[in-house]
């Protein structure tokens, strides 16, 4: 009995002549690429090309105006790490900023989301109220808080007037080196933590209620439920947000620039505000580009940590 | 029916010829920051369109004119008239070949006849004229006349007198200088440049700018130390931390309502003073900023510059507009109507006669100082962008005690020496 065995095409010519292979290639390879091509082209044009240009500019003395560009190798990076004292200070402020945002808003959001998850009636009103600051533009938020924290006309001064005190609560929080950065972080957090809370709340609501019932049967109290059911249930969202907040901490710019422009005396300076000043105030765009590359490297490093953890089995 | 046909025929004819007419019109474009300044300047500048129907000016309001302009100009676009925040910015554009030399227009239209000599020199790059300076500014010591009269004080002439008066003002419970940099950190540089000019002297500043004197010279050290002493005494804004949080509006209000006695600020402040003091009903006047020996020195500053875009399709038309705009007649009209700091051109005495005497006196004194070697230098006009940004940022470290005055000036000296060697300083008119 003759057995017909279909021979698999091996050479490229055989493949092209094979109808099944052609259909598979079309369906699995070509059509997806055709669909994704417009997005890819746009991405290459507006992200990849400027990114490569940015890396190149970081190796030049470009002023940011015209195309008089001289290649200076790694001079900008040498200056950044070995000569510019203010860069180390700005980096330290970024790390302090990150430490603040990886703790305060997470604690606030977790606490409030846990409480709100149990509210059956009127919960939407609370959520909306707490979420409103997130949809306000940074210019609006900073203007509100600049007025509230004004040592002469703000709430501190009003309290002093009410209690007959002098300069006790009317403190220039944004004008003191010791308090400027954390005051800005407080204002930024006022706008941000509601967003985090909504994310946690959504994650909590996706946890099957039977897990809580089972925990109750096992005699768990509220704290046990939180520790052994809620936290593991929202862990992927939490860890993802940890990664995002860590990356965003190196991009912090708008609130700082609008409130203090990095002052007083560089007390609230971060890498992004320095970059902006170098590129647009001092005509040192090449040096600013080097700072931008360094920010990207930090962000890449954070992503690398999370990718490594994921590969090791973490549920991220 | 016949009437309708006739009307239709006329409409067709009008439409057919209209584009021909439109093609004959040359439009010169200018970008300008939107806001109250444009509200006042705009209609006056558009009067240019009444002179010649074939040459029209179009003003395009922008939210952030300088940043938008330099991006567009670098990309080969942008307006025909390129405005920058000062000569040092125009210098960078000229070096990059983004603005066109205007020497031929200057000769043809006789700009040298009405511009002050030193003013045209400010726009020179490699010997060619690239920009025309606008908005002549100087710093003045404003004071609340009601507060002064009530306390029997007289405005000071020398720094010694200012120091004595400041003690009295502070002891009487007033803020000495209504100030703050929360709205504009560049406020810092006003004082550094001013104290250097008034205490070290404009000739020493000139020498330092041209590399003949170190910025760490004793005279410079004393000037910055004096400024620091005033800051440490809480004279500016009522305390250093308050200085860092006081907004521009607070600054105006403090002087107008008598919370503060004085204010060192540029001539641009006059419009705001008229408004705030008009509301409070308290008087204001000004004197030159006190110097070490009582000589009336006036620092010269330029608020912005105008140039012609190197890619402008009709540079001649742009030059015609500049010729009209910078003419003493137009500048005089803008000064009287909008309190615009005039370009450094010879404005007729008739125009000055119509002004508030306090305003007229500013420009008369400035002109006199300029003619008699009593002019000094504002940092934003005569330092490079890196130089004046260093002054703005680092002086705060002196005020909060992070670095000493000498360390501050050593840093400035290193930076300015490098900038001078690299040819990054804007032109300094010789004296």
XYZ file of C-alpha atoms in Angstrom:
747
model
C 0.000 0.000 0.000
C 1.368 3.283 -0.976
C 1.404 5.831 1.817
C 1.265 9.438 0.810
C 3.360 11.560 3.086
C 3.121 15.314 2.625
C 6.577 16.699 2.503
C 7.180 19.805 4.575
C 8.627 22.625 2.484
C 12.174 23.330 3.460
C 13.693 25.812 1.032
C 12.298 29.330 0.644
C 11.153 28.519 -2.907
C 9.260 25.469 -1.722
C 7.696 27.504 1.063
C 6.504 30.253 -1.247
C 4.968 27.677 -3.589
C 3.258 25.885 -0.696
C -0.333 27.105 -0.328
C -0.697 26.120 3.362
C 2.523 27.816 4.315
C 1.531 30.931 2.387
C -1.803 31.143 4.189
C -0.182 30.636 7.590
C 2.442 33.240 6.830
C -0.216 35.691 5.727
C -2.436 35.089 8.775
C 0.209 34.801 11.478
C 2.936 37.111 10.283
C 2.076 39.511 7.506
C -1.412 40.711 8.499
C -0.481 41.461 12.153
C 2.533 43.425 10.938
C 0.387 45.353 8.449
C -2.012 46.290 11.256
C 0.731 47.314 13.600
C 2.806 49.103 10.933
C 1.174 52.580 11.227
C 1.696 52.589 14.981
C 5.237 51.317 14.571
C 6.086 53.983 12.013
C 4.682 56.730 14.251
C 6.565 55.302 17.225
C 9.822 55.190 15.278
C 9.333 58.772 14.094
C 8.264 60.410 17.342
C 9.960 58.216 19.958
C 12.811 56.110 18.616
C 14.413 58.698 16.303
C 14.287 61.572 18.881
C 15.586 59.151 21.530
C 18.588 58.227 19.390
C 19.064 61.914 18.552
C 18.914 62.701 22.278
C 21.634 60.166 22.998
C 23.771 61.645 20.235
C 23.157 65.218 21.430
C 24.275 64.190 24.914
C 27.708 63.604 23.366
C 27.864 67.117 21.921
C 28.065 70.744 23.040
C 24.784 71.671 21.321
C 23.336 74.950 22.584
C 19.777 74.081 21.615
C 19.713 76.716 18.898
C 20.724 76.041 15.304
C 22.853 73.121 14.251
C 26.335 74.197 15.345
C 27.141 70.891 17.015
C 30.549 69.646 18.108
C 31.119 66.073 19.208
C 32.734 66.106 22.675
C 32.553 62.437 23.603
C 31.676 61.696 27.211
C 32.554 65.180 28.529
C 28.965 65.942 29.511
C 28.757 62.704 31.518
C 32.101 63.388 33.160
C 30.893 66.836 34.182
C 27.615 65.368 35.418
C 29.125 62.740 37.684
C 32.455 64.261 38.686
C 32.189 68.058 38.480
C 28.586 69.175 38.945
C 27.852 69.160 42.680
C 24.290 70.264 42.085
C 23.548 67.085 40.144
C 24.262 64.898 43.165
C 22.032 67.146 45.256
C 19.244 66.925 42.684
C 19.618 63.146 42.523
C 19.361 63.018 46.329
C 16.144 65.054 46.117
C 14.768 62.639 43.522
C 15.496 59.731 45.855
C 13.831 61.544 48.785
C 10.867 62.255 46.495
C 10.687 58.564 45.548
C 10.863 57.480 49.199
C 7.963 59.806 50.003
C 5.793 58.642 47.126
C 6.490 54.949 47.705
C 5.187 55.257 51.268
C 2.777 58.106 52.065
C 0.312 57.820 49.145
C 0.403 54.015 49.293
C -0.465 53.967 53.003
C -3.187 56.592 52.538
C -4.639 54.891 49.476
C -4.574 51.416 51.037
C -6.221 52.621 54.228
C -8.967 54.581 52.488
C -9.592 51.924 49.822
C -9.996 49.293 52.568
C -12.502 51.479 54.380
C -14.363 52.488 51.231
C -14.573 48.889 49.975
C -16.996 48.213 52.794
C -19.208 51.227 52.171
C -22.288 50.040 50.330
C -24.305 53.236 50.143
C -22.885 56.578 49.057
C -19.483 55.064 48.337
C -19.427 56.640 44.901
C -19.748 60.114 46.436
C -16.692 59.543 48.637
C -14.724 58.114 45.744
C -15.608 61.061 43.512
C -14.659 63.596 46.174
C -11.314 61.932 46.797
C -10.647 61.568 43.071
C -11.437 65.188 42.114
C -7.940 66.559 42.906
C -6.478 64.090 40.426
C -8.365 65.633 37.506
C -7.300 69.186 38.361
C -4.525 70.661 36.232
C -1.212 71.065 38.044
C -1.352 74.835 37.458
C -4.685 74.997 39.269
C -3.543 72.804 42.152
C -0.333 74.737 42.666
C -2.136 78.085 42.559
C -4.604 76.894 45.214
C -1.838 75.641 47.495
C 0.414 78.635 46.927
C -2.401 80.772 48.292
C -3.212 78.381 51.137
C 0.437 78.217 52.212
C 1.094 81.933 51.800
C 2.625 82.988 55.138
C 0.933 86.400 54.986
C -2.526 85.580 53.628
C -2.855 81.788 53.824
C -4.499 79.484 56.340
C -1.506 79.678 58.667
C -1.756 83.463 58.878
C -5.526 83.202 59.385
C -4.996 80.756 62.250
C -2.428 83.077 63.828
C -4.899 85.962 63.582
C -7.684 83.868 65.062
C -5.605 82.709 68.010
C -3.795 85.997 68.522
C -0.408 84.443 67.743
C 2.496 85.811 65.755
C 4.210 83.713 63.045
C 3.401 80.373 64.667
C 1.334 78.804 61.895
C 2.070 81.421 59.222
C 5.262 79.679 58.195
C 6.838 80.067 54.740
C 6.848 76.312 54.048
C 7.886 76.816 50.415
C 10.484 79.437 51.330
C 12.502 77.324 53.740
C 15.166 74.903 52.634
C 14.183 72.370 55.267
C 10.546 72.184 54.238
C 10.346 73.217 50.560
C 10.752 69.789 48.909
C 8.452 67.922 51.274
C 5.845 70.702 51.075
C 5.772 70.277 47.298
C 5.589 66.490 47.733
C 2.646 66.992 50.089
C 0.848 69.132 47.477
C 1.591 66.692 44.661
C 0.403 63.838 46.865
C -2.842 65.719 47.636
C -3.526 65.513 43.915
C -2.145 61.991 43.355
C -3.230 59.618 46.122
C -6.920 59.583 45.113
C -5.907 57.991 41.815
C -3.978 55.291 43.654
C -6.913 54.684 45.972
C -9.300 54.160 43.049
C -6.907 51.611 41.533
C -6.613 49.724 44.815
C -10.364 49.860 45.321
C -10.969 48.403 41.868
C -8.439 45.654 42.593
C -10.063 44.909 45.967
C -13.467 44.614 44.374
C -12.154 41.953 42.022
C -11.230 39.696 44.961
C -13.856 36.909 45.202
C -16.043 37.480 48.340
C -15.867 33.743 49.122
C -12.251 34.230 50.193
C -13.387 36.667 52.876
C -16.176 34.274 53.911
C -13.692 31.442 54.196
C -11.370 33.633 56.238
C -14.206 34.539 58.590
C -15.062 30.858 59.043
C -11.403 30.280 59.894
C -11.749 32.915 62.605
C -9.840 35.726 60.915
C -10.303 39.239 62.245
C -10.227 42.391 60.052
C -6.462 42.702 60.203
C -6.015 39.032 59.264
C -8.398 39.487 56.353
C -6.430 42.484 55.172
C -3.087 40.701 55.513
C -3.989 37.314 54.114
C -6.751 38.084 51.621
C -6.752 41.738 50.572
C -3.023 42.321 50.234
C -2.278 39.154 48.217
C -5.345 39.942 46.075
C -4.162 43.402 45.091
C -0.455 42.580 45.027
C -0.056 42.658 41.219
C -1.631 46.137 41.056
C 0.406 47.327 44.045
C 3.707 46.125 42.663
C 2.948 47.556 39.234
C 2.151 50.904 40.821
C 5.355 50.685 42.875
C 7.257 50.368 39.643
C 5.383 53.202 37.968
C 5.700 55.562 40.956
C 9.428 54.809 41.175
C 9.820 55.722 37.501
C 7.603 58.813 37.809
C 9.735 59.981 40.738
C 12.618 60.560 38.349
C 10.346 62.500 36.016
C 8.965 64.843 38.721
C 8.894 68.336 37.255
C 5.661 70.317 36.991
C 4.746 70.786 40.666
C 8.311 71.654 41.595
C 8.776 74.089 38.759
C 5.449 75.784 39.308
C 5.898 76.148 43.064
C 9.590 76.927 43.651
C 11.468 76.510 40.352
C 13.868 74.322 42.330
C 14.531 76.885 45.074
C 15.246 78.129 47.595
C 18.971 77.679 46.999
C 18.386 74.435 45.104
C 16.589 72.834 48.056
C 13.835 71.459 45.821
C 15.905 70.975 42.684
C 15.462 67.608 40.957
C 17.113 66.253 37.828
C 14.219 67.201 35.535
C 14.161 70.849 36.664
C 17.938 71.015 36.254
C 17.634 69.515 32.791
C 15.032 72.117 31.815
C 17.158 74.993 33.061
C 20.274 73.704 31.320
C 18.493 73.158 28.024
C 16.303 76.269 27.930
C 17.827 78.875 30.260
C 21.576 78.270 29.940
C 21.720 77.157 26.294
C 23.421 73.888 27.282
C 21.074 71.512 25.530
C 23.801 68.887 25.060
C 24.395 68.775 28.794
C 20.633 68.702 29.393
C 20.376 65.761 26.978
C 22.983 63.892 29.060
C 20.802 64.418 32.123
C 17.819 63.110 30.163
C 19.750 59.982 29.219
C 20.681 59.451 32.877
C 17.010 59.718 33.908
C 16.159 57.106 31.267
C 18.887 54.829 32.579
C 17.481 55.100 36.112
C 13.998 54.306 34.798
C 15.405 51.377 32.820
C 17.136 50.103 35.949
C 13.845 50.150 37.878
C 12.097 48.283 35.066
C 14.952 45.753 35.046
C 14.422 45.055 38.745
C 10.742 44.361 38.194
C 11.357 42.230 35.098
C 13.886 40.175 37.066
C 11.434 39.695 39.913
C 8.749 38.637 37.459
C 11.055 36.087 35.901
C 11.715 34.730 39.363
C 8.021 34.056 39.761
C 6.739 37.204 41.444
C 3.146 37.925 40.559
C 3.599 41.351 38.946
C -34.340 88.649 -12.907
C -32.112 90.986 -14.865
C -31.125 92.666 -11.597
C -30.113 89.344 -10.068
C -28.038 88.476 -13.129
C -26.338 91.849 -12.914
C -25.573 91.395 -9.247
C -24.240 87.899 -9.952
C -22.002 89.263 -12.708
C -20.660 91.958 -10.375
C -20.027 89.362 -7.655
C -18.129 87.149 -10.120
C -16.048 90.114 -11.217
C -15.269 91.086 -7.626
C -14.299 87.512 -6.771
C -12.176 87.268 -9.882
C -10.215 90.382 -9.075
C -10.053 90.014 -5.294
C -7.271 87.408 -5.274
C -5.186 89.627 -7.532
C -5.502 92.404 -4.950
C -4.706 90.028 -2.088
C -1.571 88.811 -3.819
C -0.229 92.351 -3.842
C -0.305 92.617 -0.094
C 2.866 91.672 1.752
C 2.188 90.511 5.295
C 4.878 90.824 7.935
C 4.308 88.442 10.826
C 5.241 89.014 14.448
C 4.648 86.716 17.436
C 3.852 88.349 20.725
C 3.035 87.086 24.212
C -0.671 87.314 24.888
C -1.778 89.340 27.865
C -2.233 92.923 29.009
C 0.944 94.152 27.275
C -0.316 92.992 23.903
C -3.744 94.441 24.670
C -2.153 97.891 24.892
C 0.703 97.563 22.386
C -1.237 95.597 19.760
C -3.605 98.323 18.503
C -0.752 100.839 18.391
C 1.487 98.511 16.388
C -1.359 97.750 13.992
C -1.529 101.451 13.106
C 1.353 100.525 10.797
C -1.257 98.937 8.516
C -2.811 102.358 7.794
C 0.363 103.693 6.167
C 0.549 101.428 3.134
C -2.303 99.008 2.284
C 0.123 96.767 0.419
C 2.257 96.249 3.521
C 0.477 94.783 6.513
C 1.532 93.610 9.954
C 0.005 90.477 11.447
C 0.460 89.913 15.178
C 0.076 86.305 16.290
C -0.487 85.941 20.048
C 1.515 83.146 21.689
C 1.449 81.724 25.197
C 5.226 81.350 25.485
C 6.620 83.457 22.679
C 10.336 82.944 23.156
C 10.271 79.148 23.404
C 7.828 78.834 20.515
C 9.847 81.262 18.418
C 13.209 79.634 18.868
C 11.797 76.178 18.116
C 10.099 77.435 14.960
C 13.077 79.504 13.816
C 15.456 76.579 14.349
C 13.175 74.511 12.120
C 13.339 77.070 9.329
C 9.959 78.666 10.090
C 8.725 81.252 12.546
C 7.646 84.862 12.113
C 9.336 87.482 9.943
C 10.144 89.622 12.993
C 12.018 87.541 15.572
C 11.739 88.903 19.099
C 14.050 87.656 21.851
C 14.199 88.406 25.610
C 17.491 90.298 25.238
C 20.737 90.804 23.299
C 22.347 87.620 24.632
C 19.519 85.543 23.133
C 19.733 87.381 19.804
C 23.468 86.712 19.881
C 22.851 82.946 20.056
C 20.409 83.098 17.138
C 22.853 85.149 15.071
C 25.691 82.722 15.774
C 23.443 79.905 14.579
C 22.620 81.816 11.388
C 18.907 81.957 12.180
C 18.503 85.738 11.927
C 19.626 87.986 9.098
C 22.172 90.821 9.202
C 20.495 94.232 8.890
C 23.409 96.566 8.113
C 22.140 97.367 4.606
C 18.718 98.351 5.994
C 20.328 100.374 8.779
C 22.332 102.364 6.227
C 19.454 102.748 3.798
C 16.912 103.829 6.420
C 19.297 105.813 8.595
C 18.807 103.939 11.859
C 22.038 105.441 13.138
C 20.334 108.857 13.089
C 17.820 108.074 15.787
C 19.299 105.135 17.746
C 21.839 105.962 20.452
C 25.313 104.849 19.282
C 25.832 102.309 22.040
C 22.379 100.853 21.395
C 23.152 99.762 17.854
C 26.433 98.300 19.103
C 24.415 95.975 21.336
C 23.094 94.211 18.255
C 26.492 93.579 16.663
C 27.701 90.015 16.164
C 31.050 89.592 14.420
C 30.797 93.218 13.323
C 27.362 92.930 11.720
C 24.058 94.288 13.016
C 21.652 91.454 13.819
C 19.236 92.903 16.377
C 17.690 96.140 17.543
C 17.364 96.566 21.293
C 13.985 97.517 22.671
C 12.452 98.499 26.012
C 15.127 100.531 27.715
C 15.108 99.719 31.423
C 16.921 100.763 34.540
C 16.609 99.982 38.217
C 15.301 102.627 40.598
C 14.643 103.001 44.301
C 10.918 103.558 44.653
C 9.485 104.762 47.943
C 6.093 105.348 49.504
C 5.892 109.136 49.916
C 3.137 108.916 52.565
C 5.257 106.637 54.740
C 8.306 108.854 54.284
C 6.380 112.046 55.094
C 4.686 110.525 58.134
C 8.077 109.529 59.556
C 10.066 112.563 58.432
C 12.424 110.491 56.283
C 14.215 111.664 53.142
C 15.327 109.357 50.326
C 18.994 108.310 50.577
C 21.770 109.308 48.173
C 24.538 107.027 49.360
C 24.690 103.427 50.540
C 25.716 104.689 53.962
C 22.554 106.785 54.148
C 20.511 103.835 52.935
C 21.968 101.642 55.681
C 21.087 104.224 58.343
C 17.607 104.751 56.916
C 17.007 100.997 56.654
C 17.724 100.604 60.377
C 15.150 103.310 61.145
C 12.565 101.865 58.775
C 12.926 98.379 60.276
C 12.808 99.758 63.838
C 9.581 101.583 62.981
C 7.984 98.254 62.034
C 7.980 98.616 58.261
C 9.399 96.150 55.763
C 12.387 97.986 54.269
C 12.056 96.727 50.667
C 8.813 95.219 49.409
C 10.158 92.178 47.635
C 9.899 88.513 46.784
C 10.966 86.125 44.038
C 8.180 83.528 44.130
C 6.758 84.686 40.786
C 10.109 85.202 39.100
C 13.373 83.855 40.476
C 15.210 86.151 38.101
C 14.436 88.908 40.607
C 17.647 87.836 42.389
C 19.842 89.064 39.572
C 18.464 92.610 39.708
C 20.129 93.172 43.053
C 23.452 91.474 42.316
C 23.994 93.580 39.195
C 22.710 96.716 40.880
C 24.863 96.431 44.023
C 27.903 95.695 41.864
C 27.274 98.803 39.758
C 26.478 101.076 42.700
C 29.218 99.860 45.062
C 32.020 98.482 42.889
C 31.261 101.115 40.246
C 30.247 100.672 36.593
C 33.841 101.015 35.421
C 34.901 98.031 37.488
C 31.937 96.015 36.211
C 32.939 96.951 32.658
C 36.494 95.812 33.343
C 35.278 92.544 34.797
C 32.951 91.946 31.839
C 35.801 92.525 29.420
C 38.253 90.348 31.334
C 40.417 93.166 32.717
C 39.387 92.633 36.334
C 38.625 89.518 38.327
C 35.106 89.057 39.641
C 36.744 88.290 42.982
C 38.127 91.827 43.200
C 37.668 93.384 46.638
C 35.152 95.909 45.266
C 32.929 93.072 43.993
C 33.243 91.173 47.259
C 32.134 94.241 49.217
C 29.163 94.792 46.912
C 27.834 91.249 47.271
C 28.566 91.276 51.006
C 26.476 94.434 51.350
C 23.596 92.782 49.528
C 23.934 89.714 51.727
C 23.910 91.907 54.847
C 20.630 93.479 53.737
C 19.185 90.039 53.079
C 20.328 88.667 56.440
C 18.773 91.684 58.178
C 15.443 90.694 56.632
C 15.175 93.926 54.704
C 13.993 92.236 51.515
C 10.375 91.172 51.855
C 10.535 90.938 55.636
C 12.895 87.958 55.865
C 14.692 85.520 53.583
C 12.027 82.821 53.757
C 9.336 85.428 53.070
C 11.379 86.796 50.174
C 11.291 83.293 48.692
C 7.495 83.095 48.990
C 6.306 86.661 48.243
C 4.611 86.932 44.843
C 4.900 89.889 42.466
C 1.432 91.064 43.469
C 2.427 90.982 47.159
C 5.462 93.075 46.286
C 3.310 95.763 44.687
C 0.675 95.669 47.427
C 3.212 95.958 50.282
C 4.604 99.226 48.954
C 1.212 100.617 47.960
C -0.478 99.976 51.321
C 2.455 101.217 53.373
C 3.534 97.834 54.780
C 6.887 98.469 53.130
C 8.729 101.755 52.732
C 10.834 101.153 49.619
C 11.398 98.871 46.660
C 14.329 98.443 44.276
C 12.893 97.499 40.911
C 13.078 98.284 37.217
C 11.412 101.122 35.379
C 8.891 98.570 34.082
C 7.306 98.652 37.541
C 5.840 102.129 36.995
C 2.662 100.879 35.332
C 1.973 98.587 38.299
C 2.797 101.339 40.794
C 0.300 103.669 39.149
C -2.351 100.966 39.386
C -1.715 99.819 42.983
C -1.053 103.266 44.434
C -4.068 104.571 42.542
C -6.155 102.063 44.477
C -4.523 102.619 47.871
C -4.402 106.398 47.497
C -0.826 106.522 48.841
C 1.881 108.350 46.913
C 5.050 107.061 45.295
C 8.187 108.532 43.849
C 11.657 107.344 42.971
C 15.333 108.243 43.349
C 18.431 106.627 41.801
C 19.603 103.551 43.682
C 22.150 104.858 46.260
C 25.778 104.398 45.311
C 28.956 104.280 47.398
C 29.731 107.979 46.824
C 26.378 109.538 45.946
C 26.946 109.574 42.171
C 23.740 108.813 40.295
C 24.556 105.658 38.357
C 21.867 104.057 36.214
C 22.170 100.466 35.073
C 21.013 99.974 31.509
C 18.909 97.019 30.544
C 17.008 95.904 27.488
C 13.698 94.106 27.816
C 13.863 92.488 24.397
C 15.255 92.700 20.881
C 13.850 92.527 17.367
C 15.513 90.913 14.371
C 14.622 89.692 10.899
C 14.213 85.952 10.411
C 16.935 84.580 8.112
C 14.207 82.605 6.330
C 11.820 85.523 5.937
C 10.547 85.651 2.336
C 10.372 89.449 2.464
C 13.106 90.920 4.678
C 12.691 94.381 3.101
C 9.087 94.549 4.287
C 10.161 93.410 7.762
C 12.831 96.129 7.798
C 10.231 98.742 6.831
C 8.117 97.727 9.794
C 11.132 97.872 12.130
C 11.975 101.313 10.753
C 8.460 102.528 11.610
C 8.249 100.721 14.953
C 11.577 102.002 16.278
C 11.011 105.547 15.061
C 11.001 108.117 17.884
C 7.389 109.044 17.035
C 6.055 105.483 17.445
C 8.162 104.849 20.531
C 6.981 108.120 22.072
C 3.360 107.218 21.433
C 3.798 103.774 23.033
C 5.536 105.323 26.022
C 2.732 107.790 26.663
C -0.112 105.361 25.956
C 1.201 102.121 27.488
C 4.143 103.193 29.665
C 6.247 101.006 27.382
C 9.947 101.339 28.067
C 11.070 103.061 24.868
C 13.704 101.700 22.542
C 17.059 103.469 22.987
C 16.160 106.195 20.504
C 16.053 109.970 20.825
C 12.437 110.744 21.745
C 11.386 114.355 21.256
C 10.948 116.609 24.286
C 7.336 117.332 23.261
C 6.441 113.706 23.944
C 8.213 113.797 27.292
C 6.327 116.978 28.226
C 3.018 115.104 28.088
C 4.179 112.448 30.533
C 3.817 112.192 34.290
C 6.927 114.125 35.459
C 8.105 111.110 37.468
C 8.099 108.973 34.318
C 9.654 111.647 32.122
C 12.399 112.122 34.719
C 13.381 108.424 34.439
C 14.220 108.735 30.757
C 15.721 112.209 31.047
C 18.060 111.035 33.822
C 18.884 107.834 31.974
C 19.719 109.780 28.844
C 21.881 112.160 30.881
C 23.659 109.285 32.623
C 24.237 107.584 29.302
C 25.785 110.750 27.837
C 27.926 111.428 30.907
C 29.508 108.038 31.542
C 27.265 107.246 34.506
C 25.613 104.182 33.055
C 26.005 100.659 34.387
C 25.098 97.148 33.362
C 22.120 94.909 34.033
C 22.982 91.237 34.178
C 20.260 90.066 31.786
C 21.539 92.363 29.051
C 25.307 92.138 29.344
C 26.028 88.724 30.880
C 25.732 85.452 28.953
C 22.701 83.244 29.734
C 24.944 80.866 31.715
C 26.398 83.840 33.572
C 23.158 85.417 34.701
C 21.595 82.061 35.489
C 24.572 81.370 37.755
C 23.948 84.730 39.435
C 20.270 83.919 39.946
C 20.686 80.370 41.243
C 23.868 80.544 43.261
C 23.281 83.818 45.101
C 20.491 82.078 46.987
C 23.128 79.693 48.382
C 24.983 82.737 49.738
C 21.798 84.075 51.332
C 20.996 80.786 53.056
C 24.596 80.422 54.245
C 25.575 77.434 52.122
C 28.531 79.157 50.476
C 30.527 82.311 51.188
C 30.501 85.454 49.070
C 34.053 84.680 47.957
C 33.102 81.139 46.871
C 30.176 82.605 44.949
C 32.379 85.108 43.143
C 35.095 82.541 42.456
C 32.479 80.411 40.714
C 31.296 83.441 38.752
C 34.860 84.314 37.795
C 35.573 80.790 36.522
C 32.354 80.725 34.527
C 32.668 84.217 33.045
C 36.316 83.673 32.101
C 35.302 80.548 30.194
C 32.361 82.365 28.584
C 34.607 85.248 27.542
C 37.172 82.868 26.034
C 34.427 80.990 24.184
C 33.079 84.282 22.812
C 29.692 83.741 24.437
C 29.300 87.200 25.950
C 27.009 89.670 24.205
C 28.647 92.818 22.841
C 29.731 95.260 25.562
C 29.775 98.817 24.187
C 33.196 100.276 24.943
C 33.390 103.226 27.334
